[in-house]
Coordinates of C-alpha atoms in Angstrom, one line a residue:
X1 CA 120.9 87.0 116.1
X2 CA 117.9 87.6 118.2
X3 CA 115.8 84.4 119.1
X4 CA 113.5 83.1 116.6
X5 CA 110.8 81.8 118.3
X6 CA 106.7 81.3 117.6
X7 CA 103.5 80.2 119.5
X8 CA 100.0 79.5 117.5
X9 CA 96.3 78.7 118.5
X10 CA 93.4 77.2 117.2
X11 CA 92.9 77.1 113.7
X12 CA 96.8 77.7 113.1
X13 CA 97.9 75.1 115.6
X14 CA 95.8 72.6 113.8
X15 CA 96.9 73.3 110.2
X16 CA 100.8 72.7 112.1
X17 CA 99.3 68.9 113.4
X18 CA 98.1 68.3 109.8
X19 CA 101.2 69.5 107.6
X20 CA 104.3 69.0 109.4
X21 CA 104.7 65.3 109.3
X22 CA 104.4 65.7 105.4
X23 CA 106.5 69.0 105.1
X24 CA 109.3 66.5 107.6
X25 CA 108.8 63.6 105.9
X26 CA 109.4 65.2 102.4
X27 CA 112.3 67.0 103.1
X28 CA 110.8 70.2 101.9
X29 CA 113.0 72.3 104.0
X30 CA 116.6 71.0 102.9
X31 CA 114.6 70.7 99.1
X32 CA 114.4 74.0 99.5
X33 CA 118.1 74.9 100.2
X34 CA 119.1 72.4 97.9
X35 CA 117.2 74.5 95.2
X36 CA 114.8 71.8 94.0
X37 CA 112.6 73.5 91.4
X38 CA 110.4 70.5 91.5
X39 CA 108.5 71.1 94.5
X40 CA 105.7 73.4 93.9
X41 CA 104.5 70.7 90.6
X42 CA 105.8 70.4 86.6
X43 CA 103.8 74.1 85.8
X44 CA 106.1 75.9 88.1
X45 CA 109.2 74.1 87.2
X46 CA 110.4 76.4 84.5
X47 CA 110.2 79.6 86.8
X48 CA 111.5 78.3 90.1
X49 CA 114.2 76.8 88.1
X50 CA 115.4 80.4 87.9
X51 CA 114.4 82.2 90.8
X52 CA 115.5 79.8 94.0
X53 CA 119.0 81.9 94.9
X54 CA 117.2 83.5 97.4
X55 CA 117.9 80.3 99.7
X56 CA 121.5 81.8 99.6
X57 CA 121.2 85.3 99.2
X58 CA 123.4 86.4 102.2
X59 CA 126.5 84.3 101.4
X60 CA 126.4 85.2 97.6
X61 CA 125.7 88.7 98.5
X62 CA 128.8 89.1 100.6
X63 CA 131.4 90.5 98.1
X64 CA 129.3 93.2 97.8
X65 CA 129.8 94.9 101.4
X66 CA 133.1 96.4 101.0
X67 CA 132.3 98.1 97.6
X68 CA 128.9 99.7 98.7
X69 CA 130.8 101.1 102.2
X70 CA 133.8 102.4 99.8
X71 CA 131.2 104.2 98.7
X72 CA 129.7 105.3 101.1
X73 CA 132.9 106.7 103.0
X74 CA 133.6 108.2 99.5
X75 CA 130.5 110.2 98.8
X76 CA 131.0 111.8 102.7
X77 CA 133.9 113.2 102.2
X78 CA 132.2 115.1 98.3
X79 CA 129.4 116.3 101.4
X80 CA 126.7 113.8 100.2
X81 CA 125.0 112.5 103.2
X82 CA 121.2 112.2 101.5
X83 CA 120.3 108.8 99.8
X84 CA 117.4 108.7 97.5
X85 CA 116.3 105.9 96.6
X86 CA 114.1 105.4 93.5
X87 CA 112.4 102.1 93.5
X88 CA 109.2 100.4 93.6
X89 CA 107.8 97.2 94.7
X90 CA 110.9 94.9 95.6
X91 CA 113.1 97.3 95.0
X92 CA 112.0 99.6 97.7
X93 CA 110.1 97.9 100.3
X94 CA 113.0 96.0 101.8
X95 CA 115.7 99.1 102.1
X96 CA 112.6 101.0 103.7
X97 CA 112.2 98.7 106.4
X98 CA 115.8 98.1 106.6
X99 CA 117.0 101.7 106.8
X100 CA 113.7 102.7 109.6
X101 CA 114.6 99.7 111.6
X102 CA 118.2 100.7 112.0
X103 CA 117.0 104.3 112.4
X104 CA 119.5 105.8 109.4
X105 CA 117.6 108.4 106.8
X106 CA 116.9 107.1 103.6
X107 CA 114.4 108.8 101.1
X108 CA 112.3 106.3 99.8
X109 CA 110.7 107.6 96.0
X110 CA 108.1 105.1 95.4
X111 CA 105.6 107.5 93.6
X112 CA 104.4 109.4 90.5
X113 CA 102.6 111.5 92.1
X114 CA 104.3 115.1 91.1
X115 CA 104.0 116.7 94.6
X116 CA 106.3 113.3 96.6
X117 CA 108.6 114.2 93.4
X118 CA 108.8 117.5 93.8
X119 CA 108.8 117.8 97.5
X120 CA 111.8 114.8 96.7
X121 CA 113.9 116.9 94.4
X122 CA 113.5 120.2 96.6
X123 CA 115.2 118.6 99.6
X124 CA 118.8 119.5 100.3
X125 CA 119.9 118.5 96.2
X126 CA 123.2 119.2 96.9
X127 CA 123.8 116.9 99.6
X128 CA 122.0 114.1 97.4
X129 CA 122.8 111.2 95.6
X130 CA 120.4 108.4 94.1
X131 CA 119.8 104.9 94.1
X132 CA 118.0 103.8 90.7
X133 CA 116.7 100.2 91.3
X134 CA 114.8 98.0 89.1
X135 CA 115.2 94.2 88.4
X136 CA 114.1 94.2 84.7
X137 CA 115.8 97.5 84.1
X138 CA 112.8 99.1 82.2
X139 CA 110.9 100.0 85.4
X140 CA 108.7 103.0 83.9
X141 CA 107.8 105.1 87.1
X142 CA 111.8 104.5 88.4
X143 CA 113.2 105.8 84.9
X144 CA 111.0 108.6 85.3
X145 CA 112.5 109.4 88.2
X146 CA 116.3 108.9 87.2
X147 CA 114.9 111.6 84.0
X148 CA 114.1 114.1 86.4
X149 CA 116.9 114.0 89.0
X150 CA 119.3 113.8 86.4
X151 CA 118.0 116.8 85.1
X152 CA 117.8 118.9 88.1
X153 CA 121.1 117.8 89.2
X154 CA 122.8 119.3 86.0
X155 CA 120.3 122.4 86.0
X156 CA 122.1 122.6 89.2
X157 CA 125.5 123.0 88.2
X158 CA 126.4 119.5 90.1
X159 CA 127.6 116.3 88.4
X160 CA 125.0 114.3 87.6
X161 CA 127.1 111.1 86.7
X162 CA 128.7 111.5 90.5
X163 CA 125.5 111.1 92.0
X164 CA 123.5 108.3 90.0
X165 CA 123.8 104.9 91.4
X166 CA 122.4 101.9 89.7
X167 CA 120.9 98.4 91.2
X168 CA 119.5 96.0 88.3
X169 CA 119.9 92.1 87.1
X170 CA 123.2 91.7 84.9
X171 CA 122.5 92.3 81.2
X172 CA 119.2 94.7 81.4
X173 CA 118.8 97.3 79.7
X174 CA 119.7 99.6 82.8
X175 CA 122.7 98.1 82.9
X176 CA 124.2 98.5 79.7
X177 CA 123.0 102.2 79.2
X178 CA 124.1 103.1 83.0
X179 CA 127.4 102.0 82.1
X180 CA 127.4 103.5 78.8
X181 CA 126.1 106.7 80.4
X182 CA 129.4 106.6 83.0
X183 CA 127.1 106.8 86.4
X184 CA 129.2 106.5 89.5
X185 CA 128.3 103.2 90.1
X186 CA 126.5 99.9 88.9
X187 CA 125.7 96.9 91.1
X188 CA 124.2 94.1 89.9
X189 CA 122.2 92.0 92.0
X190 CA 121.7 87.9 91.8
X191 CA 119.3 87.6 88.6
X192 CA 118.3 83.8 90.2
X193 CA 116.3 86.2 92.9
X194 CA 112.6 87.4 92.4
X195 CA 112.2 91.1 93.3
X196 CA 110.3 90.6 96.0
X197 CA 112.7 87.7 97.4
X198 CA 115.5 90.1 97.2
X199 CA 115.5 91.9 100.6
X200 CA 119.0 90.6 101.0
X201 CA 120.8 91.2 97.7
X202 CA 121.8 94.5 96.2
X203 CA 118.2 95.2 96.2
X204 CA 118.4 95.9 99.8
X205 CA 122.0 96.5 100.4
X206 CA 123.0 99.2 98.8
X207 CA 120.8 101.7 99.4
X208 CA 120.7 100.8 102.9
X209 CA 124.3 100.2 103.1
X210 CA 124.9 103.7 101.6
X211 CA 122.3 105.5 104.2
X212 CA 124.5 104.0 106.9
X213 CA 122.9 100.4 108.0
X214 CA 125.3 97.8 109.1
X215 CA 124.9 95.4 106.3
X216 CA 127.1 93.1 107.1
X217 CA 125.3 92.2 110.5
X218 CA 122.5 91.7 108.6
X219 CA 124.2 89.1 106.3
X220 CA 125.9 87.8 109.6
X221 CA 122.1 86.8 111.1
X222 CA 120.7 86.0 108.1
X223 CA 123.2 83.3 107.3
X224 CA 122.3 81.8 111.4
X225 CA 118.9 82.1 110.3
X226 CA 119.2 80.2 107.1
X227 CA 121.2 77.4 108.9
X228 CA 117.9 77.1 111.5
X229 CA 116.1 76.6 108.3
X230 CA 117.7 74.6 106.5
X231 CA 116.6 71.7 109.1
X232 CA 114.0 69.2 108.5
X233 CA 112.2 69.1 111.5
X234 CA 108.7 69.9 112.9
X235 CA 110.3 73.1 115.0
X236 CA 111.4 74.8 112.0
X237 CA 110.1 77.9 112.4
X238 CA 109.8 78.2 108.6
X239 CA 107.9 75.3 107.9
X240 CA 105.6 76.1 110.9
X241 CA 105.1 79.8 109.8
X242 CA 104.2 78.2 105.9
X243 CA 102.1 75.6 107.4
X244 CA 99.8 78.3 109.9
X245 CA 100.0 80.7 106.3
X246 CA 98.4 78.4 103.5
X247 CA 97.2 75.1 105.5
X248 CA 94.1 76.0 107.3
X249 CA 91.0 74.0 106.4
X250 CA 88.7 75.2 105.3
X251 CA 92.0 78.2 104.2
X252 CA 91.9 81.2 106.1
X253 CA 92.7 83.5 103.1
X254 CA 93.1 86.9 105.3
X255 CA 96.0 87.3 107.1
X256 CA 96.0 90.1 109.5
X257 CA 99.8 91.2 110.1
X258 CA 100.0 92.9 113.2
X259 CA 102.8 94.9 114.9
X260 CA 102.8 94.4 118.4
X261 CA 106.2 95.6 120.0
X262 CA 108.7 93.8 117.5
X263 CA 110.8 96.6 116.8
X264 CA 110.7 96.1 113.2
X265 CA 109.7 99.6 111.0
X266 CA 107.2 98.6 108.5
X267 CA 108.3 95.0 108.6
X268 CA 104.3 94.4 107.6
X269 CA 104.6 96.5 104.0
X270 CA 107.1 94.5 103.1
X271 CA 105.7 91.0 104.2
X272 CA 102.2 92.1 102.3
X273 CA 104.0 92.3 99.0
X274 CA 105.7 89.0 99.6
X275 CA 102.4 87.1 100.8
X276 CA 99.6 88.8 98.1
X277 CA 102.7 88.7 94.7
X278 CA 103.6 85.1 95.6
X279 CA 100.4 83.6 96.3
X280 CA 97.5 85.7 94.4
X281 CA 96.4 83.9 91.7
X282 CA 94.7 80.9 90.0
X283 CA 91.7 82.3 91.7
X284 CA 93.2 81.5 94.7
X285 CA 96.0 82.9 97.3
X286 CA 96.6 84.8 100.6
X287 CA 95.5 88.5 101.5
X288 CA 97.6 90.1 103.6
X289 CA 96.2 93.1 106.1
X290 CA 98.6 95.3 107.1
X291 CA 96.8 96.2 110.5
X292 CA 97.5 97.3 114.3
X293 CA 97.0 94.8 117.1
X294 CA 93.8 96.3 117.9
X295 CA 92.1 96.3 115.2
X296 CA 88.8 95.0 114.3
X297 CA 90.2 92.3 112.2
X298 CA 91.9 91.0 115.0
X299 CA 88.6 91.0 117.1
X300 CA 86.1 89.9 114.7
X301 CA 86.5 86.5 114.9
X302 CA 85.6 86.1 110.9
X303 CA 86.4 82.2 110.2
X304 CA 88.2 83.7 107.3
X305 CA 91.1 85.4 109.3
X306 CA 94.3 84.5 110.9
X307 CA 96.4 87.1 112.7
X308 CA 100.0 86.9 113.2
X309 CA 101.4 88.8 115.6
X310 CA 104.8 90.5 115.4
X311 CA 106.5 90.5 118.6
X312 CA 109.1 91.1 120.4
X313 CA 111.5 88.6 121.6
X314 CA 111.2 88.9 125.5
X315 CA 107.2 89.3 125.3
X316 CA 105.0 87.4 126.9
X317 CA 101.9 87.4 124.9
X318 CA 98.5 85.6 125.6
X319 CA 96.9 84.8 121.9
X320 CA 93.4 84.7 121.3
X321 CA 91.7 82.2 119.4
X322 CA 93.5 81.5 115.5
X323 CA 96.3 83.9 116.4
X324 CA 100.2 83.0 115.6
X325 CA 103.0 85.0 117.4
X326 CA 106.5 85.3 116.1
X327 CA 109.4 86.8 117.1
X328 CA 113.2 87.6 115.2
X329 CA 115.5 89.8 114.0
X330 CA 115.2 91.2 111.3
X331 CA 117.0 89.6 108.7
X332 CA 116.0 86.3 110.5
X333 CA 112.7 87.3 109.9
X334 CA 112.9 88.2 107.0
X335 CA 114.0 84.8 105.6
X336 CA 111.8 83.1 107.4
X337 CA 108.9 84.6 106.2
X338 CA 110.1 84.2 102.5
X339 CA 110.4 80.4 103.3
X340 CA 107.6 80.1 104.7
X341 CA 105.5 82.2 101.8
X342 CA 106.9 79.4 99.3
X343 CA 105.9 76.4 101.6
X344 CA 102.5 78.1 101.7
X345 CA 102.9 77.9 98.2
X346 CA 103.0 74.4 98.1
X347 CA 100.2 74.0 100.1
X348 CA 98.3 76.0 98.1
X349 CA 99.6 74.1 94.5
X350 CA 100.7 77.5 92.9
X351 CA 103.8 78.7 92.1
X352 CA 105.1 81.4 94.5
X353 CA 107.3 82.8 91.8
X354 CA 105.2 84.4 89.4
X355 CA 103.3 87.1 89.4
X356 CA 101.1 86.5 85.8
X357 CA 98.8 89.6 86.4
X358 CA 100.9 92.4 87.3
X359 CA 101.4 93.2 83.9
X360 CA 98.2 94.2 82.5
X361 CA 97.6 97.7 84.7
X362 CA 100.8 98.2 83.2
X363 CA 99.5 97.6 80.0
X364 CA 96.6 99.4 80.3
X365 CA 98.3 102.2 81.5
X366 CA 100.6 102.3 78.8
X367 CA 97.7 102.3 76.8
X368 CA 96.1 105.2 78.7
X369 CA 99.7 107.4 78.3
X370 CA 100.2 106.6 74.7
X371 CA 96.2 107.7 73.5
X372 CA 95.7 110.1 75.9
X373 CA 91.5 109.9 76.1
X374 CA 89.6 112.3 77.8
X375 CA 88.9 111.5 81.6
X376 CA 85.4 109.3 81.7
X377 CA 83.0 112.2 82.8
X378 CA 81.8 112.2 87.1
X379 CA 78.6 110.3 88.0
X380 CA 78.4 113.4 90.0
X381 CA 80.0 115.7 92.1
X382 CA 79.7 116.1 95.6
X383 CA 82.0 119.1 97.5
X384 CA 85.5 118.3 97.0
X385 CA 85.4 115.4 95.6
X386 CA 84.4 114.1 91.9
X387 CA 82.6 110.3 91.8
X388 CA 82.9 108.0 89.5
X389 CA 81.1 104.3 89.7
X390 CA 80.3 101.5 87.6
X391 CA 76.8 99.9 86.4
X392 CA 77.0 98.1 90.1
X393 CA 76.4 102.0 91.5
X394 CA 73.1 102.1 92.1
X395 CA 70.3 104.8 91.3
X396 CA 69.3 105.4 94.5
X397 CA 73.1 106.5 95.2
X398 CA 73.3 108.4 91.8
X399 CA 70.1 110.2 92.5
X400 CA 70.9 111.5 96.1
X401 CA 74.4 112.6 94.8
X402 CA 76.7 112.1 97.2
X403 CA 80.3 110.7 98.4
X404 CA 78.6 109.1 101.4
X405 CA 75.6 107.0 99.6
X406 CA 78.4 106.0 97.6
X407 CA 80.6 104.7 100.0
X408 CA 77.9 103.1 101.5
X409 CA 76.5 101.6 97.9
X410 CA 80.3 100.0 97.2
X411 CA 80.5 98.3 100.8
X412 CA 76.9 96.8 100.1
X413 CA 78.6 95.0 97.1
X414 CA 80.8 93.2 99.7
X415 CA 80.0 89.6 100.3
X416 CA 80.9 87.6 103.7
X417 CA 83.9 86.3 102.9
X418 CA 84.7 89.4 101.0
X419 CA 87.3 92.5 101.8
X420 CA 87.7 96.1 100.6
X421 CA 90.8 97.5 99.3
X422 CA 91.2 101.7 99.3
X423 CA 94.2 102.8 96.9
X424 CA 95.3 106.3 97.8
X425 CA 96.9 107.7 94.1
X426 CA 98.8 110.7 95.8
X427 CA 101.5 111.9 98.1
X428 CA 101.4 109.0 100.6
X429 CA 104.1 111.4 102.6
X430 CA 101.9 114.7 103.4
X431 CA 98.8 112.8 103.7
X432 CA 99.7 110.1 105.6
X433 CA 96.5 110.7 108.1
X434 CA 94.2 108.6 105.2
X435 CA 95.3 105.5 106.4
X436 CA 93.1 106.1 109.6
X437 CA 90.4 105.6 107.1
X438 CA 91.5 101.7 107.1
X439 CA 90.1 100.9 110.7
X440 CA 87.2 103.3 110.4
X441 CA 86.1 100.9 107.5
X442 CA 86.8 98.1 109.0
X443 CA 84.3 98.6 111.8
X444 CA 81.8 99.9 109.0
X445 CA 82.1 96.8 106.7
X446 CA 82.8 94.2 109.2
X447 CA 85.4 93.1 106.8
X448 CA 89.2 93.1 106.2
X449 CA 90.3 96.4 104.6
X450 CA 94.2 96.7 102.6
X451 CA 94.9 100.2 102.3
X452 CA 97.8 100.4 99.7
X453 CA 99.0 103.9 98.3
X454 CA 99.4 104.0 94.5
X455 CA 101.2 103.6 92.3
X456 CA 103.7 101.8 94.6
X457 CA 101.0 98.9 95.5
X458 CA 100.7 97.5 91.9
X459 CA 103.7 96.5 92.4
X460 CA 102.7 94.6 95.8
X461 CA 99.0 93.9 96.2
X462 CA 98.1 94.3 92.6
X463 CA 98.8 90.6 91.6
X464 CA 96.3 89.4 94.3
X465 CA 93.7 91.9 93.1
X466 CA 93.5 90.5 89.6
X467 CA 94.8 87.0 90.4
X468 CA 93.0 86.2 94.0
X469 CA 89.9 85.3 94.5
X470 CA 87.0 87.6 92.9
X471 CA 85.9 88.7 96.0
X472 CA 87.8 92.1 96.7
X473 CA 85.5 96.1 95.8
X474 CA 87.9 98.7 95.5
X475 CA 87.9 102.4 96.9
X476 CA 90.2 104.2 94.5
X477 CA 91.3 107.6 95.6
X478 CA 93.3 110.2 93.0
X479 CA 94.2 113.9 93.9
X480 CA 94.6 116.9 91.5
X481 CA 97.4 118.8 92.1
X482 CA 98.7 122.4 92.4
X483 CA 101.5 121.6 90.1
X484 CA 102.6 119.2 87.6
X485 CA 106.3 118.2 86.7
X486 CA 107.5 117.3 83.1
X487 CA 109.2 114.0 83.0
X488 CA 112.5 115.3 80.8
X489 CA 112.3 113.4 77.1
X490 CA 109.0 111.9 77.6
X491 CA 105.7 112.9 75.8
X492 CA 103.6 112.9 79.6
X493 CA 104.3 114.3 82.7
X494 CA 104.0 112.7 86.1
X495 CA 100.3 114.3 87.1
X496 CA 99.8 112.2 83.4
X497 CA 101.4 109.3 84.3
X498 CA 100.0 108.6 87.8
X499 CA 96.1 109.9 86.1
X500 CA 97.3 106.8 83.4
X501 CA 98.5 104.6 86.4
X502 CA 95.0 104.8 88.1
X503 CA 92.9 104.7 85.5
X504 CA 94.6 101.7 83.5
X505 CA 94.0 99.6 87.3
X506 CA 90.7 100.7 87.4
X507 CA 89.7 99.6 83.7
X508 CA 91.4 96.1 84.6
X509 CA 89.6 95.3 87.7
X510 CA 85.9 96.4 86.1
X511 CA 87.0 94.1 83.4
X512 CA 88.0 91.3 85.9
X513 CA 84.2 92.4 87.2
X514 CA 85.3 94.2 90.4
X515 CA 83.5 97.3 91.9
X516 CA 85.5 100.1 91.6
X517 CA 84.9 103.6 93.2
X518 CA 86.5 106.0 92.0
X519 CA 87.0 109.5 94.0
X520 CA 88.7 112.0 92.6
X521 CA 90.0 115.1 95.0
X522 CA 90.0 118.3 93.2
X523 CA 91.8 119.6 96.1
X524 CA 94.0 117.5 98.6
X525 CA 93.6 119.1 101.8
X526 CA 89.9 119.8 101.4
X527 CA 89.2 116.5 100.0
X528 CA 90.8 114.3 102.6
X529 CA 89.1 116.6 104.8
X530 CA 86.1 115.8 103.7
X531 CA 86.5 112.0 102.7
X532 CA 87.5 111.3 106.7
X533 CA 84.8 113.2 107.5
X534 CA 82.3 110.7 105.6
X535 CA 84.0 107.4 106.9
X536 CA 83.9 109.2 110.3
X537 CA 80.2 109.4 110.1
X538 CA 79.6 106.1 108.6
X539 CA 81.4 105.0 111.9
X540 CA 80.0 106.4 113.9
X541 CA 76.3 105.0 112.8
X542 CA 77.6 101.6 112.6
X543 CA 78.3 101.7 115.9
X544 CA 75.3 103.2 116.7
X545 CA 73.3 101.0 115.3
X546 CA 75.1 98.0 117.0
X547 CA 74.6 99.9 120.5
X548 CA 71.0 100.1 119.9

């Protein structure tokens, strides 16, 4: 296991001074292990009851190793060597940063969005086998994609049974009807873990396992790193990380996760979903910012933000001011960061293990899907791309017409301790150059800025969005596209479902009284083109005007 180690300033080195005696003194640390669902107060008792087996994921998860490399070595030798995994939220963010870290392919379907699918499906089919993973087993956007692969794999001549492989909590209805349907394989996964506490269960093992990751050195550092924290002392790095996290005063609420030369793939994507699920709501919570280490949130000195650093082992870093460092492996990372989010927790006085608001975009969406209303008509139109605003859009903006004034009109509604989310609805794959939007708007607003790519980030982000504190304005992006797919015995397709998916987030967060701008592209490349373009400009004014 690589060294665990951490080093904090200001802000984050007093909230350490203040907490640790307590955290010490109570014991939270070996509470923790010991699966004491008492410690985050009587309201959460109920839930953590049930979702503590985290604490012991990589010992309970053993006995699963030599089945998922059996199968692995088995499905080589039929000439399957491409893993698809189709997943979202918990169920895919952990094998993606698994399977990049160790360098191994593995085709991460996180999406509705017909052109990821299609482009998903078109890629070497008979080489492929999937990985269907959802907790509850009623995951809509992953049995949409089971539908569809199923299908094509038949319409292929290829047996689709052989190549469907199945994650999900014992008893769920995945289970039964995966095992009635005779798919290669089911694994069921440790129904006392929360998705997104469930990096190192079958959640994460087997589809990284079958792409070729050494999983069982990752249960072999995890298990170090859970005997480090399972230590009640004020060096545990667990209880110092949850300390710096939720006990600033006054709270830092924005937490800027930067990669700075740990070696960890994405390790950032996957700690945001942990941080925002767990801790977003009450009207409270922590806002992760998934950002470089030289970005303006680092820079800005906002007595909002903390940044934590990822780093590597070896590195000598000098902090700034309210900056934490730390440094791990992997899988020692990654359980010390979900310790640490549920000491934050208690610090906070919510409970870390439920996520009450993720439900209703899903509702609304449903909603959306089953009465299929006609799309709310544009404010106006400006080139390639169709605007839509609320009451809070202005009629100065409306009047001069455009995607700029727009822009411009929804980061005027941000407040100073305020931040902007943008929610890309499209192939997060082909247009991966939007996210340079995020520091462009950073430097424009002055603020934090998320950038999460939809639908996969309602099941991440979402729950602070609606649960946090009301402070967030949203840039939502959708796409048109060239071609839609039908979703094989369902009454909607996927450009349908994604449209639903969008619009059913949207209606929630006007409703929690957010501002939400909505920008449609009626074509991709064009409208990217054009939407970088605007944030470009809007840069480079703002930094204008702070030159002059």
């Amino acid at each position: 296991m690589s060294t665990l180690s951490y080093d904090a300033t200001g802000a984050a080195r007093k909230a350490l001074e203040q907490h640790l005696p307590a955290l010490v003194e109570d014991r939270v640390a070996t509470r923790i292990f010991a699966e004491d669902h008492t410690l985050w107060g009587p309201d959460a008792e109920a839930e953590s009851a049930i979702r503590l087996g985290w604490v012991e994921a990589a010992t309970v998860s053993r006995p699963l190793v030599d089945g998922i490399l059996e199968l692995r070595d088995a499905l080589k030798a039929e000439g399957v060597t491409r893993i698809v995994l189709c997943g979202m939220g918990g169920s895919s963010l952990a094998p993606e940063v698994i399977a990049g870290t160790a360098g191994v392919e593995l085709t991460v379907l996180d999406s509705t969005d017909p052109e990821q699918v299609g482009a998903a499906l078109a890629d070497r089919l008979a080489e492929t086998a999937i990985v269907v993973s959802s907790k509850s087993g009623s995951t809509l956007e992953t049995d949409s994609q089971r539908r569809i692969f199923e299908h094509a794999f038949t319409e292929a001549g290829l047996d689709a049974k052989s190549r469907i492989i199945v994650v999900t909590d014992p008893g769920s209805p995945l289970d039964k009807a995966s095992r009635d349907a005779g798919y290669r394989a089911v694994f069921n996964a440790d129904p006392n873990v929360g998705g997104r506490y469930s990096a190192l269960t079958a959640f994460g093992l087997v589809p990284s396992g079958l792409a070729g990751v050494d999983i069982a050195a990752l249960l072999d550092e995890a298990e170090e790193a859970a005997e480090i924290l399972n230590e009640d002392a004020p060096e545990n790095i667990g209880l110092v990380l949850g300390a710096a996290l939720g006990g600033t005063n006054p709270l830092r609420n924005k937490i800027v996760i930067a990669e700075d030369g740990s070696g960890i793939v994405g390790f950032a994507d996957w700690a945001e979903q942990l941080i925002a699920e767990s801790t977003g709501k009450l009207g409270t919570g922590i806002l992760p910012v998934v950002a470089g280490p030289n970005a303006p949130e680092v820079t800005s000195g906002a007595e909002d933000v903390l940044v934590v650093r990822l780093v590597s082992t070896n590195a000598d870093v000098e902090l700034g001011e309210n900056e934490v460092a730390i440094a791990g492996g992997l899988a020692s990372q990654m359980m010390v960061w979900e310790f640490a989010t549920a000491v934050a927790g208690r610090l906070l006085g919510i409970n870390p293990f439920d996520q009450p608001d993720v439900e209703a975009a899903k509702v609304a969406a449903r909603g959306l899907l089953d009465a299929q209303p006609e799309p709310t008509p544009a404010s106006f139109v400006d080139g390639a791309i169709e605007v839509r605003g609320g009451e809070w859009l202005g009629e100065a903006a409306r009047a001069e017409a455009t995607a700029t004034a727009a822009v411009s009109e929804l980061l005027a509604q941000l407040g100073g301790d305020g931040y902007l989310s943008v929610q890309a609805y499209f192939d997060r794959l082909a247009y991966a150059q939007l996210e340079g939007v995020r520091d462009e708007l950073a430097a424009v607003s002055g603020r934090p800025v998320t950038f999460g790519w939809g639908p996969r980030f309602l099941h991440s982000t979402g729950q602070f969005h609606k649960g946090g504190p009301a402070i967030g304005v949203f840039l939502q992006v959708t796409a048109a596209s060239a071609q839609d797919l039908a979703i094989p015995e369902r009454p909607f397709t996927f450009g349908e479902l994604i449209a639903a998916q969008a619009a059913g987030d949207a209606q929630v967060l006007s409703e929690h009284g957010r501002p939400v701008l909505r920008l449609h592209l009626t074509d991709r490349a064009a409208g990217v083109a054009q939407l970088q373009e605007i944030v470009s400009s809007l840069a480079s004014k703002a930094a204008s005007a702070t030159e002059s």
